[in-house]
Structure formats: C-alpha cells, structure tokens
Short mmCIF file of C-alpha atoms and ligand atoms in Angstrom, two decimals:
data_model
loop_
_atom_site.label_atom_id
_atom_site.label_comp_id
_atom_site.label_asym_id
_atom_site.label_seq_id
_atom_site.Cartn_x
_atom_site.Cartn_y
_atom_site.Cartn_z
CA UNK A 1 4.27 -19.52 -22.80
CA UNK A 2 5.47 -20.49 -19.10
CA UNK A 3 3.24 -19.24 -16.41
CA UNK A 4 4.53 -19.06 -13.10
CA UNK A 5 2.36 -18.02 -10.40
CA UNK A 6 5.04 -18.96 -7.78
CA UNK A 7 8.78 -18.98 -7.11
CA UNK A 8 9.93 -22.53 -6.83
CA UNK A 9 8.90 -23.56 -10.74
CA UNK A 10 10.35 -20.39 -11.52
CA UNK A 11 13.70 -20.89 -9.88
CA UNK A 12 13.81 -24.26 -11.92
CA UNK A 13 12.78 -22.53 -15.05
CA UNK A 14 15.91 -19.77 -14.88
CA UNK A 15 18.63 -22.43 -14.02
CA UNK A 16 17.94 -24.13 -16.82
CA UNK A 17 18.51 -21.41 -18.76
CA UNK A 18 21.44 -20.09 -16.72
CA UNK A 19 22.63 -24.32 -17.24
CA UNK A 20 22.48 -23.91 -21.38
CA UNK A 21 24.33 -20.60 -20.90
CA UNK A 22 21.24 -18.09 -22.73
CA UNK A 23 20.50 -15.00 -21.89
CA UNK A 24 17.66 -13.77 -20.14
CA UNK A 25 15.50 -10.66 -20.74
CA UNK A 26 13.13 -9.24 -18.45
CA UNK A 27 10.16 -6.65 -18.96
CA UNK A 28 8.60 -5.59 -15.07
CA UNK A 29 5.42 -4.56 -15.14
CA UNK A 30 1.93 -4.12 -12.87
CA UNK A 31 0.04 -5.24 -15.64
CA UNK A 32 -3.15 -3.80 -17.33
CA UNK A 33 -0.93 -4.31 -20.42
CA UNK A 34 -0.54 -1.82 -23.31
CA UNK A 35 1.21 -1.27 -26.29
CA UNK A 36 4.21 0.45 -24.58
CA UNK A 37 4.67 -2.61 -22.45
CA UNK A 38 4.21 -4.46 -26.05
CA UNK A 39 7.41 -2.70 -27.30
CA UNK A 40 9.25 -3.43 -24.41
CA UNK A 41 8.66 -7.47 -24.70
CA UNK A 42 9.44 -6.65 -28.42
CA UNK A 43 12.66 -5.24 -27.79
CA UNK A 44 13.78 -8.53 -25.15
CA UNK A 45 12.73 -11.02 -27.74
CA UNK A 46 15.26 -9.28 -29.85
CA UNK A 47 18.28 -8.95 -27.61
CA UNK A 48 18.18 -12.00 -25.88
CA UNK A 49 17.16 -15.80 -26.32
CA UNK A 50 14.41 -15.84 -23.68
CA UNK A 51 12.05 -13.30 -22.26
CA UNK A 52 10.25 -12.96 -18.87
CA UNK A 53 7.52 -10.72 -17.75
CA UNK A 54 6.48 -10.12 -13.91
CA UNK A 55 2.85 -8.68 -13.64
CA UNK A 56 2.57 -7.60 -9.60
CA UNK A 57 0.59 -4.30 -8.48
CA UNK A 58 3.60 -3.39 -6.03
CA UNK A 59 1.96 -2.54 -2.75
CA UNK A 60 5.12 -0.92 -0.76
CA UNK A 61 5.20 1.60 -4.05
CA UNK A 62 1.64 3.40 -3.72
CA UNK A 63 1.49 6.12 -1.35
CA UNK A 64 -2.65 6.23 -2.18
CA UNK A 65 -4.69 3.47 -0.68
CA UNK A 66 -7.61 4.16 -3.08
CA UNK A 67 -5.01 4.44 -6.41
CA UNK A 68 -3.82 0.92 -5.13
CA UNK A 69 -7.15 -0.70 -4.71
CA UNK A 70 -8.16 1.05 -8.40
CA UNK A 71 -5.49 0.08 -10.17
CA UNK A 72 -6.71 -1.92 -13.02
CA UNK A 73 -5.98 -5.40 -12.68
CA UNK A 74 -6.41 -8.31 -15.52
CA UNK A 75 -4.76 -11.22 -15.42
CA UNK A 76 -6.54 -13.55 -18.15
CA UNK A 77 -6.37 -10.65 -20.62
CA UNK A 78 -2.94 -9.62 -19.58
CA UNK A 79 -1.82 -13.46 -20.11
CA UNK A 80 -3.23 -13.57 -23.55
CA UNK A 81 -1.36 -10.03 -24.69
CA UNK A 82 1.99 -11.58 -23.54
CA UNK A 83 1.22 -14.97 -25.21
CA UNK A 84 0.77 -13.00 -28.81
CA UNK A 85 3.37 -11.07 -28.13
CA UNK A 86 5.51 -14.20 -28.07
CA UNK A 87 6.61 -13.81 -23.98
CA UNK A 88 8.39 -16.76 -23.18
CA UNK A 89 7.36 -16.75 -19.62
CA UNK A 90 5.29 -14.54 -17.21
CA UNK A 91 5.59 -14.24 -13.17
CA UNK A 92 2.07 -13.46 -11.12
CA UNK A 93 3.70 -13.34 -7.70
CA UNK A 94 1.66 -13.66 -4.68
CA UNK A 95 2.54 -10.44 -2.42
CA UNK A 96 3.65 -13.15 -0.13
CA UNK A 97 5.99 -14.33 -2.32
CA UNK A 98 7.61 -10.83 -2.87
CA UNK A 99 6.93 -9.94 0.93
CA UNK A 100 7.39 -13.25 2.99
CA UNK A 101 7.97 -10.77 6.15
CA UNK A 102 4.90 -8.38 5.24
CA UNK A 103 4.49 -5.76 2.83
CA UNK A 104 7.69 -3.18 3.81
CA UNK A 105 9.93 -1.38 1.31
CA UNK A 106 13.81 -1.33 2.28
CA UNK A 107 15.21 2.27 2.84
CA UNK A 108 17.65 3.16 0.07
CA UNK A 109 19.91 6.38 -0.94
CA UNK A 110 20.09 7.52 -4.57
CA UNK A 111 22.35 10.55 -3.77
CA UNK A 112 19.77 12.81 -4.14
CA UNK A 113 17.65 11.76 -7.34
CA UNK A 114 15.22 10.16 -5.47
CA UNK A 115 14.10 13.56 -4.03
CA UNK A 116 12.53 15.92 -6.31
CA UNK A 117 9.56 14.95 -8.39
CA UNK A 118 7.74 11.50 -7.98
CA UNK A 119 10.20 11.06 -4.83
CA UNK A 120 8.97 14.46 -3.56
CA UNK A 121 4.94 14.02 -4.21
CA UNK A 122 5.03 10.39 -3.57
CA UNK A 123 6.23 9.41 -0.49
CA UNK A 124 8.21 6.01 -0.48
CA UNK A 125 7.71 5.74 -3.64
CA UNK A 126 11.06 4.88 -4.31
CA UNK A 127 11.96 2.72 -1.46
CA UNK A 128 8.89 0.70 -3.06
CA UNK A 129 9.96 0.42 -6.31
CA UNK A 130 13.69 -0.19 -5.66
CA UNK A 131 12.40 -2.91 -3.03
CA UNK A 132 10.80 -5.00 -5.68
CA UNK A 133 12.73 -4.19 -8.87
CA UNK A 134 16.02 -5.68 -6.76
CA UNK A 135 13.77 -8.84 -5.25
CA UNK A 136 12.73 -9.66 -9.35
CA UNK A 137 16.63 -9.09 -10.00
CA UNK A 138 17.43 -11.35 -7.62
CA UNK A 139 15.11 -14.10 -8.74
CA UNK A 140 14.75 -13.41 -12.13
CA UNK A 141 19.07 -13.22 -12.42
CA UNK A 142 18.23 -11.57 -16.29
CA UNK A 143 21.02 -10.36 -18.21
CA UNK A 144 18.81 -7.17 -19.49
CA UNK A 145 15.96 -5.09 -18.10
CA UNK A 146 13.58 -3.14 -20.17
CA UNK A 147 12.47 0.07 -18.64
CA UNK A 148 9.88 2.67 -20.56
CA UNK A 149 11.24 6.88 -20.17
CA UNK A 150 7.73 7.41 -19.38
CA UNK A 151 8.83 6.93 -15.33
CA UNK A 152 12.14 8.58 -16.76
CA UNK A 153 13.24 8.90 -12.86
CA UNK A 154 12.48 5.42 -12.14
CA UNK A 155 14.03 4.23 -14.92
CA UNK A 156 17.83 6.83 -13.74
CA UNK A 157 16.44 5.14 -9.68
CA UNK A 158 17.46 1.67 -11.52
CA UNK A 159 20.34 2.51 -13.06
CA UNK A 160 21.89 3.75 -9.70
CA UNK A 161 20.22 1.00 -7.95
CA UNK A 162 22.37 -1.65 -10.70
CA UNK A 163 25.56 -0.06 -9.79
CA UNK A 164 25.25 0.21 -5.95
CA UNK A 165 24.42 -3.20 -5.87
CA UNK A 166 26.72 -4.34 -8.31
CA UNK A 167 24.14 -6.81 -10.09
CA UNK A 168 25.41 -7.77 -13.60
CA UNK A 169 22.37 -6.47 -15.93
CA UNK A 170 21.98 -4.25 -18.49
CA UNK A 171 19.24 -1.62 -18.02
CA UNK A 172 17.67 -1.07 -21.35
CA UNK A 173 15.93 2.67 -21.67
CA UNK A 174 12.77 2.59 -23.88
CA UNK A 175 11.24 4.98 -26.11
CA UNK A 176 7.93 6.97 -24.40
CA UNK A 177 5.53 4.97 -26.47
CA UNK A 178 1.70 7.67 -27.17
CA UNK A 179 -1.27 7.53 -28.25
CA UNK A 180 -2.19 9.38 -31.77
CA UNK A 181 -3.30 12.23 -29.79
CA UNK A 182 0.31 12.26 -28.18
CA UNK A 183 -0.96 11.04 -24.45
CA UNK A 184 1.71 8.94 -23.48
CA UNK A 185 0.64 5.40 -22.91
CA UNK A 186 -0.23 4.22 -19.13
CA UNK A 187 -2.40 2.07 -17.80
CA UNK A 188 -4.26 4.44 -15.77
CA UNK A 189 -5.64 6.14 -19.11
CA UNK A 190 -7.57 3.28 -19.35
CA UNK A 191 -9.57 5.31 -16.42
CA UNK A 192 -10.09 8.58 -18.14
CA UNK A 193 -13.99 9.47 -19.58
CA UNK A 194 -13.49 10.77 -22.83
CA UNK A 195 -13.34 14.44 -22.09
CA UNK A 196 -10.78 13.67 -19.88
CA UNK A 197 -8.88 11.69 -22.52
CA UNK A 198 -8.89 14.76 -24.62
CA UNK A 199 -7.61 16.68 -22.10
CA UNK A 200 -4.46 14.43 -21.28
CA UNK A 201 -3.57 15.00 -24.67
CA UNK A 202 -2.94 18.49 -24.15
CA UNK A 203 -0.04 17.50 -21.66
CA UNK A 204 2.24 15.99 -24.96
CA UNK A 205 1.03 19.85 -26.73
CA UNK A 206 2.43 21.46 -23.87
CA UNK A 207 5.76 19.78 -23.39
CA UNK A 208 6.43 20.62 -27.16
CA UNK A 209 5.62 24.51 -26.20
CA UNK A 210 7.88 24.34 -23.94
CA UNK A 211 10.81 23.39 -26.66
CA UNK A 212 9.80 26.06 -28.72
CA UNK A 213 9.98 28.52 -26.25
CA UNK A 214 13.50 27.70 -24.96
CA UNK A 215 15.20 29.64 -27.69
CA UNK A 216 13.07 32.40 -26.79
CA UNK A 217 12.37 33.07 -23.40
CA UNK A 218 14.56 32.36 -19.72
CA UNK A 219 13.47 29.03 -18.02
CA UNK A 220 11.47 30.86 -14.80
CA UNK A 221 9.52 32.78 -18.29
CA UNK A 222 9.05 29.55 -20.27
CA UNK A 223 7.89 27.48 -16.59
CA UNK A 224 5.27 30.92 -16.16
CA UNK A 225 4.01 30.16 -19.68
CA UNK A 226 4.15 26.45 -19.43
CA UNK A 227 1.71 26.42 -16.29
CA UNK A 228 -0.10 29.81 -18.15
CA UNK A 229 -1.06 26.49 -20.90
CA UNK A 230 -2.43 23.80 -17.89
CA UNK A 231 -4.49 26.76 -16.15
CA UNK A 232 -6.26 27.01 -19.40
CA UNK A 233 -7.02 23.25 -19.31
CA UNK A 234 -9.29 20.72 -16.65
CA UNK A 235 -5.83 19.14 -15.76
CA UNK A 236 -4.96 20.48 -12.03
CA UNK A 237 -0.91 20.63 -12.24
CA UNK A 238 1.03 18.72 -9.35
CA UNK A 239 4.90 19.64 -10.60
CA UNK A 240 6.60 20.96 -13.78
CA UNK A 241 10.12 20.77 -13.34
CA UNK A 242 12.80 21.66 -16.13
CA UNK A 243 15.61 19.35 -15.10
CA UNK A 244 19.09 18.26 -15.92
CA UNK A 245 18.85 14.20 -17.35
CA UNK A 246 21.69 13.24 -15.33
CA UNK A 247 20.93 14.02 -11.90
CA UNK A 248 17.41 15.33 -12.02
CA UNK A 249 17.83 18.51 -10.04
CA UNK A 250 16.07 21.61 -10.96
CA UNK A 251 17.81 24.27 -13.52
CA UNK A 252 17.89 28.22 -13.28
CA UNK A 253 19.10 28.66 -16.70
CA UNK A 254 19.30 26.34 -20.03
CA UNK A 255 22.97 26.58 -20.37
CA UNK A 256 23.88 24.59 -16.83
CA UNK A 257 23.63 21.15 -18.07
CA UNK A 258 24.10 19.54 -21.54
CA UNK A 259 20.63 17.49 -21.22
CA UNK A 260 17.14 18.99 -20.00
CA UNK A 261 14.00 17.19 -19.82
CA UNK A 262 10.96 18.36 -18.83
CA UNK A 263 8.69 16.37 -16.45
CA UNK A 264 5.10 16.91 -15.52
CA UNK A 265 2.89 15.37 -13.41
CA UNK A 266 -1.04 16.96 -13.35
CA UNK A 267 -4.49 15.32 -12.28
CA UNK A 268 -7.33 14.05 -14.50
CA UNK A 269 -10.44 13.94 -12.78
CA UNK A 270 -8.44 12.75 -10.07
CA UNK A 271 -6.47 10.26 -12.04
CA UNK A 272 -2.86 11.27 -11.83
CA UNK A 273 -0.76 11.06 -15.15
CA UNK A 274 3.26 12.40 -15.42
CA UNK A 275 4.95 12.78 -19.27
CA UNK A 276 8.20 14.13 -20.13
CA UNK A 277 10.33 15.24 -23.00
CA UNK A 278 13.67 15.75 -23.59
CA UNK A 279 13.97 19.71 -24.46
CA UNK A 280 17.59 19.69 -25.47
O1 PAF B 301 6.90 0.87 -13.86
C1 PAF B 301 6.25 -0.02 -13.27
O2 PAF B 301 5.30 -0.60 -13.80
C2 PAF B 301 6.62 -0.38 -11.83
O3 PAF B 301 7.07 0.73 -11.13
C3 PAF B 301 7.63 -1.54 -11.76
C4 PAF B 301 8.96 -1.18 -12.39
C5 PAF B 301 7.06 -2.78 -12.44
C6 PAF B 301 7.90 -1.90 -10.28
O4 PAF B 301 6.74 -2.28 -9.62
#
C-alpha cells in the first residue's frame, strides 16, 4: 500500500493512473477506522481498479474545540486496517496541505438542506465538510466516492455539492453498518464506558418503534412517543426529526413525501452520537 503523507507524490501517483486510463475510487475518512469504513474500502476495491483513502480530522468541520482535540486519532493502527483491507493507497494530509491559507471553510448554499439537523446544531458544519470533501475531489480526481447513510445529510450535502460543481464522480451511498446490539458504527463509540454503550443501543430500538408506530399513530403522536422512549433512557436528546429523504425538511403528516427517514442525534455522557432509519 502507497502512503502519502503529502500532495506532490500523490499528484504523481493519480496521473499515472489517470495516464493508463483506470479508475479511481475514493473512501474519505477522519480515521479511528472501523468496520463501516471497512465496507466502504470493500465496496471501491470492487467497482474500480484502484482505491484511495484520506485519513484527516477536518478542523473547519467541528464546531466543539474539546470534540476536536478528543477525537480519536491513530495513524499506525489506522495504516495497518487499510493495508489488510487491501487499500491501494492512503492520504495523511498535513492541515497545511488542505489549508495552505489557514484553517477556513468556504461559504456554500445547498438550497436549504444544509439547515435543519446537523446544519442547525452544528454550526459550519457544512461549510467544513463541503470545504474539504471538494479540496480531496480536486486532488484525488476519483471517478467514485464512498459515503456511509450514517451522516445521511452529509452524504445528500455531497450529492448537491457534485452537481453544483459539476465534478465528474459518482457518489456511492453506503449501507449504515451496527454493532450486534444495533448501535450504528462511529468512531466516537470507541469513547463510550460500557453503560453508556448499552445505552446507545437503545437509539437503533427506538428508531424501529418509531416504524411500528407509523401505521398507528399521526407523526406529532409517534415524535411524543419517540422522545416518551429517550426520557426513559441516560441519552439527553439533541433533535428527532421525521423528514422527507429528498430534501430533508420536516413533515406534518406521513403522506407528504414518498420517502421518510428518521434522524436522531442525543448525548452519551457527553459524547454526541446521530442514527437514522428509513421509516417508509
Ligand atoms: O464523514 C466523515 O468522516 C467526514 O465528515 C469526511 C467526509 C471525511 C469529511 O471530513
């Protein structure tokens, strides 16, 4: 496996492959590597002659200065998952390299799907993550991108960012990938005690109430009895939102858009965790 840890070797690594006319997969991640990450290399190595993976904790997308400094961080271990996984190559940017003017996002304008949710309890958050997903683009020049539903908003923030910049890549949705217990895999649970871990879990129970309940009950009723389930639990509820796939906004009843998800986001002992599921 290739291991870049700055742009120039990289540059010289891609046009080669852009010279023998292959295609080029990429996986973006911040590291602290798990199984869901796993899937996603998985999935490249199948679709397209090479695969790349970037591991950079993104500074301009943290709104929390401690969440940034305790992000987990492991680059020797992280190296070795991508090498068994059979990763072609893997980019550990310097922030410089990504911010050779200083650490600032660009402002962008996802008509609207940028607001609610992760855009509305994270501020920048967005502008962060569009910022450095379009500089990897740009470098990286893959022909497919490999994005988990976990960050289901992110991943519909990337598709719009693709077409208003016109960049010629495919944007490859991925399965939630979750633990036995149903907690959806994240590299923060790595940071949960074990009561805590037990806890998350009930997040995955609840989103599955809430399916059951939608042939029963109106969707201000099944929201009431959705957070009825998290005050019952240690997990302190930021946002549960039943919204329409397409453009994320908020719906009054099930029958005003063809695709609902719900999306959650709740504190564990601090740590902050979002799931969703698709409810019809
Ligand atoms: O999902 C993530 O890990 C990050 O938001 C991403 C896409 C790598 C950008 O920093």
């Amino acid at each position: 496996m290739q291991i870049f840890t700055e742009r120039r070797s990289l540059d010289l690594w891609v046009a080669q492959i852009k010279t023998e006319r292959k295609s080029l997969g990429f996986v973006p991640t911040m590291g602290a590597l798990h199984a869901g990450h796993i899937s996603l290399i998985q999935a490249s190595r199948a679709q397209n002659d090479y695969t790349i993976c970037s591991v950079f904790v993104n500074p301009t997308q943290f709104d929390n200065a401690e969440d940034l400094e305790k992000y987990p961080r492991n680059m020797q271990e992280d190296t070795k998952i991508l090498k068994d996984a059979g990763c072609d190559a893997v980019f550990f940017p310097s922030v410089t390299d990504m911010y050779p003017e200083g650490a600032k996002s660009e402002k962008f304008n996802f008509r609207g799907i940028e607001k609610q949710m992760e855009g509305r309890y994270r501020k920048g958050h967005f502008d962060g993550v569009a910022t450095i997903v379009s500089r990897f683009f740009e470098i990286i020049l893959p022909d497919r991108a490999y994005f988990g539903q976990k960050d289901f908003q992110q991943l519909r923030i990337i598709q719009e960012l693709v077409v208003q910049r016109g960049y010629p890549i495919e944007i490859v949705p991925m399965p939630i990938f979750r633990e036995k217990s149903g907690l959806a895999m994240s590299s923060r649970n790595a940071r949960l005690s074990e009561k805590y871990l037990k806890e998350a879990s009930k997040i995955f129970k609840i989103l599955n109430m809430i399916k059951d309940w939608r042939n029963q009950y109106s969707v201000t009723e099944t929201i009431h009895l959705a957070e009825d389930q998290f005050r019952n639990t240690d997990l302190k509820l930021e946002y549960l939102i039943l919204a329409d796939e397409k453009k994320l906004k908020p719906i009054q009843s099930w029958d005003e858009a063809s695709d609902i998800r719900a999306f959650v986001a709740v504190f564990a002992d601090n740590i902050r965790l979002i799931d969703n599921l698709k409810i019809i």
